[in-house]
Tab-separated table of C-alpha atoms in Angstrom:
chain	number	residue	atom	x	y	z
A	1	UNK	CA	30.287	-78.303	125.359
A	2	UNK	CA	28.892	-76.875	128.693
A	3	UNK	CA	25.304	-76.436	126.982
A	4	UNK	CA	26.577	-74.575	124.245
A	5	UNK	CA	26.730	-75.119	120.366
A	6	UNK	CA	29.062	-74.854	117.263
A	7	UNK	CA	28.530	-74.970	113.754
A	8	UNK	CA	32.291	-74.992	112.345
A	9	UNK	CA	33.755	-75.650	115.806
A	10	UNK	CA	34.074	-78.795	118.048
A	11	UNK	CA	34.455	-76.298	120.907
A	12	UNK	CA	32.079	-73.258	120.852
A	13	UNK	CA	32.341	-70.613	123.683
A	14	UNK	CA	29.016	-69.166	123.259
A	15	UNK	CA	25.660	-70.744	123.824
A	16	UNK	CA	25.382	-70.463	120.336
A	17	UNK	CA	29.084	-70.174	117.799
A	18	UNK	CA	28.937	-69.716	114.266
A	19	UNK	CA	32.549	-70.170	112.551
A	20	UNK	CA	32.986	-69.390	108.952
A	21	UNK	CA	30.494	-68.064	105.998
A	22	UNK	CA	26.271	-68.844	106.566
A	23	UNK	CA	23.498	-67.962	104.967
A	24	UNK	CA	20.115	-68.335	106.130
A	25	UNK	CA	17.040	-67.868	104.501
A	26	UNK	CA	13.420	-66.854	106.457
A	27	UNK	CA	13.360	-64.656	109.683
A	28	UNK	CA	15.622	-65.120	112.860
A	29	UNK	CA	14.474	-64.118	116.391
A	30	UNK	CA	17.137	-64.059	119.061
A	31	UNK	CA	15.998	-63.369	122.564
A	32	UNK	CA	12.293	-62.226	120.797
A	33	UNK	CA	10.099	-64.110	118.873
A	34	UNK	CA	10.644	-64.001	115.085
A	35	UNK	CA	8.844	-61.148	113.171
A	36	UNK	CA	7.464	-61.521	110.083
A	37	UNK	CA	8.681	-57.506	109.128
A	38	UNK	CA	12.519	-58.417	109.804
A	39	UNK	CA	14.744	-60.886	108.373
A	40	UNK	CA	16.414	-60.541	112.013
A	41	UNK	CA	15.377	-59.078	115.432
A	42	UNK	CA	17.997	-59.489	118.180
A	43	UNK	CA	16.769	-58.664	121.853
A	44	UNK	CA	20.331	-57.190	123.153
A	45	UNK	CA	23.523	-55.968	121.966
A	46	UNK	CA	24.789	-57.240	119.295
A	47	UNK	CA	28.585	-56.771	118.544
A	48	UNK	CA	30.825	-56.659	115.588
A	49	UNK	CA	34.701	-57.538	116.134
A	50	UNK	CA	35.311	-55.579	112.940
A	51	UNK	CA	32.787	-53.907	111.762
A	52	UNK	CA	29.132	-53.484	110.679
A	53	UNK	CA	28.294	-52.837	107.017
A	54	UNK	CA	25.225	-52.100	105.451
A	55	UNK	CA	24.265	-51.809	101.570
A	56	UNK	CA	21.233	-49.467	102.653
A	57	UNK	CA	20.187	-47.694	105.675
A	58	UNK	CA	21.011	-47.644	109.219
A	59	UNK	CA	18.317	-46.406	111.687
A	60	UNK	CA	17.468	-45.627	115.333
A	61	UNK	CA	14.048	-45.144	116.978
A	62	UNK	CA	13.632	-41.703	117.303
A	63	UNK	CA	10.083	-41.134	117.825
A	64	UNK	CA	9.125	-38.762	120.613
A	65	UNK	CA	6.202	-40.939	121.806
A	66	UNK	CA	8.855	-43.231	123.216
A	67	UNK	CA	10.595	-40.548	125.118
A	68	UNK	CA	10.444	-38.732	128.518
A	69	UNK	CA	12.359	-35.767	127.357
A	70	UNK	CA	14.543	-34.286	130.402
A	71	UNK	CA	15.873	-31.489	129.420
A	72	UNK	CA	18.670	-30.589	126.357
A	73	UNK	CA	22.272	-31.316	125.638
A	74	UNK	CA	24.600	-29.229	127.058
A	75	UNK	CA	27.077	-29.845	124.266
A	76	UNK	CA	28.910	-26.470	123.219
A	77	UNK	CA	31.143	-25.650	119.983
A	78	UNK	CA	33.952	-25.586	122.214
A	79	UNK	CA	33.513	-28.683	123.240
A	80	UNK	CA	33.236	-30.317	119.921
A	81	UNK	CA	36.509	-27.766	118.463
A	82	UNK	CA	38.342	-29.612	121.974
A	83	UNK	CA	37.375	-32.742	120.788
A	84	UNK	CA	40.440	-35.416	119.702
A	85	UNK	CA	40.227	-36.209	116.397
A	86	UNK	CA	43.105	-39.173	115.459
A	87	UNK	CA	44.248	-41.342	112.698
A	88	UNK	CA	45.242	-44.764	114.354
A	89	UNK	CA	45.871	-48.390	114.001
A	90	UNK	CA	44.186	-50.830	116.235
A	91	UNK	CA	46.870	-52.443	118.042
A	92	UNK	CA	45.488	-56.093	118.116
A	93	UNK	CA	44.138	-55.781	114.683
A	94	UNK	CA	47.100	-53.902	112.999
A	95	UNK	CA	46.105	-55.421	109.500
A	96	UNK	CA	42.882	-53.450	109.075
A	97	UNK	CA	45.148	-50.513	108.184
A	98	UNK	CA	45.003	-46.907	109.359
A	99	UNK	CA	41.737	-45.910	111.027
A	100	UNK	CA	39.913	-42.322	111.984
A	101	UNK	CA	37.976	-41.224	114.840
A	102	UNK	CA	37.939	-39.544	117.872
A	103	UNK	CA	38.419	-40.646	121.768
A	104	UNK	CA	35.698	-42.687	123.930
A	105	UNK	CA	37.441	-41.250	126.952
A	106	UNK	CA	37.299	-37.284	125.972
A	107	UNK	CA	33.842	-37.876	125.224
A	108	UNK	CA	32.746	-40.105	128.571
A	109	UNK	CA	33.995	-36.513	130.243
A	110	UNK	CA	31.548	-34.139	127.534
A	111	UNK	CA	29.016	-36.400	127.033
A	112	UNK	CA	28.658	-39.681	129.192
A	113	UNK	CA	25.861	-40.605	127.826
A	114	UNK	CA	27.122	-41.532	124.314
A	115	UNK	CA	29.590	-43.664	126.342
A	116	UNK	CA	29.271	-47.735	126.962
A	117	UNK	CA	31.468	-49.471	129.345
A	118	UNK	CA	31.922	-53.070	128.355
A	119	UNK	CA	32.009	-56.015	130.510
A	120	UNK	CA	35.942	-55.841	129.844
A	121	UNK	CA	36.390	-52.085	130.505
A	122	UNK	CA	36.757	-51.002	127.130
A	123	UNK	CA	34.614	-47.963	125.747
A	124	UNK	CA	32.590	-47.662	123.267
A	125	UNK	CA	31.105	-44.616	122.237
A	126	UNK	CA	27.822	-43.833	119.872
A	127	UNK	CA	29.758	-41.790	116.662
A	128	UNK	CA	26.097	-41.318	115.385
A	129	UNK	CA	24.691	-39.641	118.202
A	130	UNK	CA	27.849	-37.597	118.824
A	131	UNK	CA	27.918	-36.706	115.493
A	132	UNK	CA	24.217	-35.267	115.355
A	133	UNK	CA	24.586	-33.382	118.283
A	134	UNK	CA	27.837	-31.824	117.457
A	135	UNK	CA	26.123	-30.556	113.811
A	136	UNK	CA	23.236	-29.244	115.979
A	137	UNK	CA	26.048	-27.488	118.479
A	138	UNK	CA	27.393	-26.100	115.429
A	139	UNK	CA	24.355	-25.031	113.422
A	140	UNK	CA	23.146	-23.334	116.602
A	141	UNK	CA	25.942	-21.440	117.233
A	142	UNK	CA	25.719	-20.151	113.381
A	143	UNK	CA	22.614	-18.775	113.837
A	144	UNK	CA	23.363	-17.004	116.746
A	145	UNK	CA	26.295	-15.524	115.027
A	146	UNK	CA	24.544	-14.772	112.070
A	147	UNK	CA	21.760	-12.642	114.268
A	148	UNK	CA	24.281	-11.184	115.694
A	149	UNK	CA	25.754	-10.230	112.727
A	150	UNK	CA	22.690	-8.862	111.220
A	151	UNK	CA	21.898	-6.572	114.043
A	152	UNK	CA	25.239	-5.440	114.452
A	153	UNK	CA	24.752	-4.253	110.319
A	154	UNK	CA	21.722	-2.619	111.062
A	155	UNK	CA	23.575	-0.944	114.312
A	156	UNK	CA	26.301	0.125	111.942
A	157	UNK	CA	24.071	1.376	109.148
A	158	UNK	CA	22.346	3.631	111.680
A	159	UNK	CA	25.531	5.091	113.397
A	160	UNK	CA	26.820	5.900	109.583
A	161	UNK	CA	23.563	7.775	109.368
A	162	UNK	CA	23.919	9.654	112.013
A	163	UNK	CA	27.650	10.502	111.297
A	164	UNK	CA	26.223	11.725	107.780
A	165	UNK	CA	23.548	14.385	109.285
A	166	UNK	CA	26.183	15.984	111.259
């Protein structure tokens, strides 16, 4: 069909359509040669109509030798406490049941770059990443409160001092 191919379909419309269960054994490359260190290595985006679940970890490279750092997040408290936060149902899969999150459109306005335009329009927006930087938002803005705090006790223990030589 056109070039492409089905395994549980007579019409795929993807160069390559999988319908139904599989189970493959050995390493899969798609778009990159097959690595003997994963069971799978995809070259691309790879997309879940539902969801993505994993019995162990989930990682991202992190490493700072594959960075050109540009500067810091400008992410505030504020901006995290403004944030939507929503039960919903999704309204073309309604039989998943109630679902949690936040916004992709609040967040394209905070913090574009956690945003991904798809080819249809539709946002999608990196929870992980938002969700790190919002704890490090937060954390930050606890210890500047709690050094606040502490000099303002030290302030206050001097004053009562001085009220107690007079």
């Amino acid at each position: 069909n056109d070039g492409n191919v089905g395994i549980g379909t007579d019409s795929p419309s993807y160069k390559f359509q999988v319908n139904g269960q599989s189970y493959f054994t050995g390493n899969m490359g798609i778009g990159v040669a097959v690595s003997s260190s994963y069971a799978l290595r995809v070259n691309g985006i790879v997309r879940a109509s539902t969801g993505v679940y994993s019995e162990g970890y989930v990682t991202a490279l992190s490493d700072i030798r594959h960075k050109d750092i540009k500067g810091d997040v400008g992410l505030t408290v504020t901006d995290v406490a403004n944030a939507p936060s929503v039960k919903f149902l999704w309204k073309d899969r309604r039989k998943e049941g109630m679902q949690v999150g936040s916004i992709a459109q609040y967040w394209q306005k905070v913090l574009p770059e956690a945003i991904i335009e798809g080819a249809d329009g539709g946002l999608t927006m990196s929870y992980g990443v938002i969700g790190l930087l919002a704890s490090i938002a937060t954390a930050r803005k606890v210890v500047d409160h709690e050094k606040r705090i502490q000099e303002l006790e030290i302030e206050n223990k001097r004053l009562k001092e001085m009220l107690n030589v007079s």
